[in-house]
Coordinates of C-alpha atoms and ligand atoms in Angstrom, one line a residue:
X1 CA 116.6 83.4 52.1
X2 CA 116.5 81.2 55.1
X3 CA 117.8 82.2 58.6
X4 CA 120.6 82.5 59.6
X5 CA 122.0 82.9 55.9
X6 CA 119.8 85.8 55.5
X7 CA 122.2 87.9 57.6
X8 CA 125.1 87.0 55.1
X9 CA 125.9 89.9 52.8
X10 CA 126.1 88.5 49.3
X11 CA 129.1 89.9 47.4
X12 CA 128.3 93.1 45.4
X13 CA 125.2 93.9 47.6
X14 CA 125.0 97.6 48.8
X15 CA 124.3 97.4 52.4
X16 CA 122.0 100.1 54.1
X17 CA 122.1 99.6 57.8
X18 CA 119.1 101.7 58.6
X19 CA 117.0 99.3 56.7
X20 CA 118.2 96.3 58.7
X21 CA 116.4 95.6 61.9
X22 CA 118.8 95.8 64.9
X23 CA 116.0 94.5 67.3
X24 CA 115.2 91.5 65.0
X25 CA 114.8 88.2 66.9
X26 CA 113.7 86.1 63.8
X27 CA 111.3 83.4 64.7
X28 CA 112.8 83.1 68.1
X29 CA 110.6 84.7 70.6
X30 CA 111.6 82.7 73.6
X31 CA 114.9 83.5 75.2
X32 CA 114.8 80.3 77.4
X33 CA 114.7 78.0 74.3
X34 CA 117.4 80.0 72.7
X35 CA 119.6 79.4 75.8
X36 CA 119.1 75.7 75.4
X37 CA 120.1 75.7 71.7
X38 CA 122.9 78.0 72.7
X39 CA 124.2 75.5 75.1
X40 CA 124.2 72.7 72.4
X41 CA 125.8 74.9 69.9
X42 CA 128.6 76.0 72.1
X43 CA 129.3 72.3 72.9
X44 CA 129.4 71.6 69.1
X45 CA 131.7 74.6 68.6
X46 CA 134.2 73.3 71.1
X47 CA 134.1 69.7 69.2
X48 CA 134.7 71.5 65.9
X49 CA 137.5 73.4 67.2
X50 CA 139.1 70.3 68.5
X51 CA 138.8 68.8 65.0
X52 CA 140.3 71.9 63.4
X53 CA 143.2 71.4 65.7
X54 CA 143.4 67.7 65.1
X55 CA 143.4 68.1 61.4
X56 CA 145.9 71.0 61.5
X57 CA 145.6 71.8 57.7
X58 CA 143.5 74.9 58.0
X59 CA 143.0 77.9 60.3
X60 CA 139.9 80.0 61.2
X61 CA 139.7 83.8 61.5
X62 CA 136.7 85.5 63.1
X63 CA 136.5 89.2 62.7
X64 CA 134.3 91.1 65.2
X65 CA 133.3 94.7 64.5
X66 CA 130.7 96.8 66.2
X67 CA 130.0 100.4 67.4
X68 CA 130.9 101.2 70.9
X69 CA 129.0 99.0 73.3
X70 CA 127.9 96.9 70.4
X71 CA 128.6 93.6 72.3
X72 CA 132.1 92.5 71.0
X73 CA 133.2 91.4 74.5
X74 CA 130.0 89.7 75.2
X75 CA 130.2 87.7 72.1
X76 CA 133.7 86.7 72.8
X77 CA 132.8 85.5 76.4
X78 CA 129.6 83.7 75.5
X79 CA 130.3 82.2 72.1
X80 CA 134.0 81.7 71.8
X81 CA 134.5 81.3 75.6
X82 CA 133.6 77.7 75.0
X83 CA 136.6 77.0 72.9
X84 CA 139.9 75.6 74.2
X85 CA 142.2 78.5 74.9
X86 CA 145.3 76.6 74.0
X87 CA 144.3 76.9 70.3
X88 CA 141.9 79.8 70.3
X89 CA 143.0 83.3 71.0
X90 CA 141.5 86.7 70.9
X91 CA 143.4 89.5 69.4
X92 CA 142.5 93.1 70.2
X93 CA 143.3 96.1 68.0
X94 CA 143.9 99.3 69.8
X95 CA 145.3 102.6 68.6
X96 CA 148.5 101.7 66.6
X97 CA 151.7 102.1 68.5
X98 CA 154.5 104.1 67.3
X99 CA 156.2 101.1 65.8
X100 CA 153.0 99.9 64.1
X101 CA 152.4 103.5 62.7
X102 CA 155.9 103.2 61.2
X103 CA 154.7 100.4 58.9
X104 CA 151.9 99.8 56.6
X105 CA 148.4 99.3 58.4
X106 CA 148.4 95.6 57.5
X107 CA 151.8 94.8 59.1
X108 CA 150.4 94.3 62.6
X109 CA 147.4 92.3 61.3
X110 CA 149.3 89.8 59.3
X111 CA 151.6 88.9 62.1
X112 CA 148.6 87.8 64.4
X113 CA 146.6 85.7 61.8
X114 CA 146.0 82.1 62.9
X115 CA 148.4 79.3 62.2
X116 CA 147.1 76.0 60.9
X117 CA 144.8 74.4 63.5
X118 CA 144.3 77.6 65.4
X119 CA 141.3 80.0 65.8
X120 CA 141.9 83.7 66.1
X121 CA 139.2 86.1 66.9
X122 CA 140.0 89.8 66.0
X123 CA 138.3 92.2 68.5
X124 CA 138.4 95.0 66.0
X125 CA 140.6 94.5 63.1
X126 CA 142.2 96.0 59.9
X127 CA 138.7 97.4 59.1
X128 CA 139.5 100.1 61.8
X129 CA 141.8 101.5 58.9
X130 CA 138.6 102.3 56.8
X131 CA 136.3 103.2 59.8
X132 CA 137.8 105.3 62.6
X133 CA 140.5 106.4 60.1
X134 CA 138.0 107.5 57.5
X135 CA 135.6 109.2 60.1
X136 CA 138.3 111.2 61.6
X137 CA 140.4 111.9 58.5
X138 CA 143.5 110.2 60.0
X139 CA 144.9 109.7 56.6
X140 CA 143.8 111.5 53.3
X141 CA 140.9 110.1 51.4
X142 CA 143.2 109.1 48.4
X143 CA 145.0 106.7 50.9
X144 CA 141.9 105.2 52.7
X145 CA 139.9 104.7 49.6
X146 CA 142.5 102.4 48.2
X147 CA 142.3 100.2 51.3
X148 CA 139.1 98.3 50.3
X149 CA 140.8 96.7 47.4
X150 CA 144.1 96.1 49.5
X151 CA 141.9 94.5 52.2
X152 CA 140.2 92.1 49.7
X153 CA 143.6 91.1 48.2
X154 CA 145.0 90.5 51.8
X155 CA 141.9 88.5 52.8
X156 CA 142.3 86.5 49.4
X157 CA 145.9 85.7 50.2
X158 CA 145.0 84.4 53.6
X159 CA 142.1 82.4 52.1
X160 CA 144.2 80.9 49.4
X161 CA 146.5 79.8 52.0
X162 CA 144.0 77.9 54.0
X163 CA 142.5 80.4 56.3
X164 CA 138.7 80.4 56.6
X165 CA 137.5 84.0 57.3
X166 CA 134.2 85.0 58.6
X167 CA 133.4 88.6 59.6
X168 CA 130.6 89.8 61.8
X169 CA 129.2 93.2 62.2
X170 CA 127.1 93.4 65.5
X171 CA 124.4 95.7 64.5
X172 CA 122.7 97.8 67.3
X173 CA 120.8 100.9 66.9
X174 CA 121.5 104.4 68.3
X175 CA 118.8 104.0 70.9
X176 CA 120.2 100.7 72.2
X177 CA 123.7 102.3 72.4
X178 CA 122.6 105.0 74.7
X179 CA 120.7 102.5 76.8
X180 CA 123.9 100.5 77.2
X181 CA 126.0 103.6 78.0
X182 CA 123.5 104.5 80.7
X183 CA 123.7 101.0 82.1
X184 CA 127.4 101.3 82.4
X185 CA 127.1 104.6 84.2
X186 CA 124.6 103.1 86.7
X187 CA 126.4 99.7 87.4
X188 CA 129.5 100.1 89.5
X189 CA 130.9 97.0 88.1
X190 CA 130.6 98.4 84.5
X191 CA 131.6 102.1 85.1
X192 CA 135.2 101.3 84.3
X193 CA 134.1 100.5 80.8
X194 CA 132.7 104.0 80.1
X195 CA 134.7 106.9 78.9
X196 CA 134.1 110.4 77.6
X197 CA 135.3 109.5 74.2
X198 CA 132.2 107.0 73.9
X199 CA 129.9 109.9 74.1
X200 CA 132.1 112.0 71.7
X201 CA 132.3 109.2 69.2
X202 CA 128.5 108.7 69.5
X203 CA 128.2 112.3 67.8
X204 CA 129.8 110.7 64.7
X205 CA 127.2 107.9 64.6
X206 CA 126.0 108.6 61.0
X207 CA 129.6 108.9 59.7
X208 CA 130.4 105.5 61.2
X209 CA 127.3 104.0 59.8
X210 CA 128.3 105.2 56.3
X211 CA 131.8 103.9 56.8
X212 CA 130.5 100.5 58.0
X213 CA 128.1 100.4 55.0
X214 CA 131.0 101.0 52.5
X215 CA 133.3 98.5 54.2
X216 CA 130.7 95.8 54.3
X217 CA 129.4 96.4 50.8
X218 CA 132.9 96.6 49.2
X219 CA 134.6 93.7 51.2
X220 CA 132.0 91.1 51.6
X221 CA 133.4 88.4 49.4
X222 CA 132.9 84.6 48.8
X223 CA 136.2 83.9 50.5
X224 CA 135.5 86.2 53.4
X225 CA 131.8 87.1 53.8
X226 CA 130.5 89.8 56.1
X227 CA 127.4 89.0 58.2
X228 CA 125.3 92.0 59.8
X229 CA 123.9 90.4 63.1
X230 CA 121.0 92.0 64.7
X231 CA 122.5 92.6 68.1
X232 CA 120.1 94.7 70.1
X233 CA 119.1 91.3 72.0
X234 CA 122.1 89.8 73.3
X235 CA 120.8 86.2 73.5
X236 CA 119.7 86.5 69.7
X237 CA 123.1 87.8 68.8
X238 CA 124.8 84.9 70.6
X239 CA 122.5 82.5 69.0
X240 CA 122.9 83.7 65.4
X241 CA 126.7 84.0 65.7
X242 CA 127.1 80.5 67.2
X243 CA 124.7 79.0 64.5
X244 CA 126.8 80.5 61.7
X245 CA 130.1 79.4 63.2
X246 CA 128.9 75.9 63.6
X247 CA 127.5 75.9 60.1
X248 CA 130.7 77.3 58.6
X249 CA 133.0 75.1 60.5
X250 CA 130.8 72.0 59.5
X251 CA 130.9 73.0 56.0
X252 CA 134.6 72.8 56.0
X253 CA 134.4 68.8 56.1
X254 CA 137.3 68.5 58.4
X255 CA 138.6 65.0 59.1
X256 CA 140.6 63.5 62.0
X257 CA 144.0 62.5 60.5
X258 CA 144.8 58.9 60.0
X259 CA 147.0 57.5 62.8
X260 CA 150.7 57.6 62.0
X261 CA 151.2 54.2 63.7
X262 CA 149.4 50.9 63.5
X263 CA 146.7 50.8 66.1
X264 CA 146.3 47.2 65.8
X265 CA 150.0 46.6 66.3
X266 CA 150.0 48.9 69.3
X267 CA 147.1 47.0 70.9
X268 CA 148.6 43.7 70.2
X269 CA 151.9 44.7 71.7
X270 CA 150.3 46.6 74.7
X271 CA 148.1 43.6 75.4
X272 CA 151.3 41.4 75.3
X273 CA 153.1 43.7 77.5
X274 CA 150.1 43.8 80.0
X275 CA 150.0 39.9 80.0
X276 CA 153.8 39.7 80.6
X277 CA 153.7 42.0 83.5
X278 CA 151.1 39.9 85.3
Ligands
ADP301 P1 137.5 98.4 72.7 O1 136.5 99.5 72.5 O2 137.7 97.7 71.4 O3 137.1 97.5 73.9 P2 139.3 100.4 73.4 O4 138.2 101.2 74.3 O5 140.8 100.3 73.9 O6 138.9 98.9 73.1 O7 139.3 101.1 72.0 C1 140.3 100.8 71.1 C2 140.4 102.1 70.2 O8 141.3 101.9 69.3 C3 139.0 102.4 69.5 O9 138.7 103.8 69.7 C4 139.6 102.2 68.0 O10 138.9 103.1 67.1 C5 140.9 102.5 68.1 N1 141.8 102.0 67.0 C6 141.8 100.7 66.5 N2 142.5 100.6 65.5 C7 142.8 101.8 65.0 C8 143.6 102.4 64.0 N3 144.1 101.5 63.1 N4 143.7 103.5 63.9 C9 143.2 104.5 64.8 N5 142.5 104.0 66.0 C10 142.4 102.7 66.0

């Protein structure tokens, strides 16, 4: 299969993350060339977002998941930062509040899905409810194991109602995570990002990888595919995510709406008005 489609998880595939190369850079050995292409792609992304907004028939949901220090924030900044913030928002998902905990786990999610014409990026998502929740037994297995089907049904509902969904797992390896933690410890502008819990969660690396494999394998569907992005190299991650976003938005065949007024008539009248005011 051809790049970047090769990073798409076909429905029914059983994903094994250890067999997927987090340090892959495909045929792209040259970071400088990648930056040029990235510049063109982000410009194109902004145009496509404008078209989505103009058409205002469909919406676009991007789900970003990764291990700690996996690059969610960087992806938001580099790739999605080019979009007009009026119609593109980023929605983080933290530990649920008391009110959120008093509802079903999709309650807080459904409320913040994109309206027509809008792009919403989930920085973490409803998948936390089969990731951190599963790894730390926050609910019994009988409950979380039902959630894959529930999530598929929820995403189908969104998709049937005009929301395009695309899900990215930013795949780094364990060594790269440690290197990024170390960088954070050493860089005074990044120290605020590091917490003890990052190191504690790292001890559960294998459990998280297993939980990700289950979520990606069970919930990559035609309507809402998962992509596993090699993310050790930030520039390659940005390039691949941008290419996939542009390709997906282009495949939606969006059209500018027809004007609701007669342009000819307005031109004629305006021209007349200009002539008259002279
Ligand atoms: P981030 O790491 O995304 O930049 P934080 O450092 O604030 O942001 O981490 C958010 C935390 O919220 C993560 O530890 C994540 O596992 C947790 N979290 C998100 N959703 C849930 C959930 N449904 N249940 C429990 N914890 C959750």
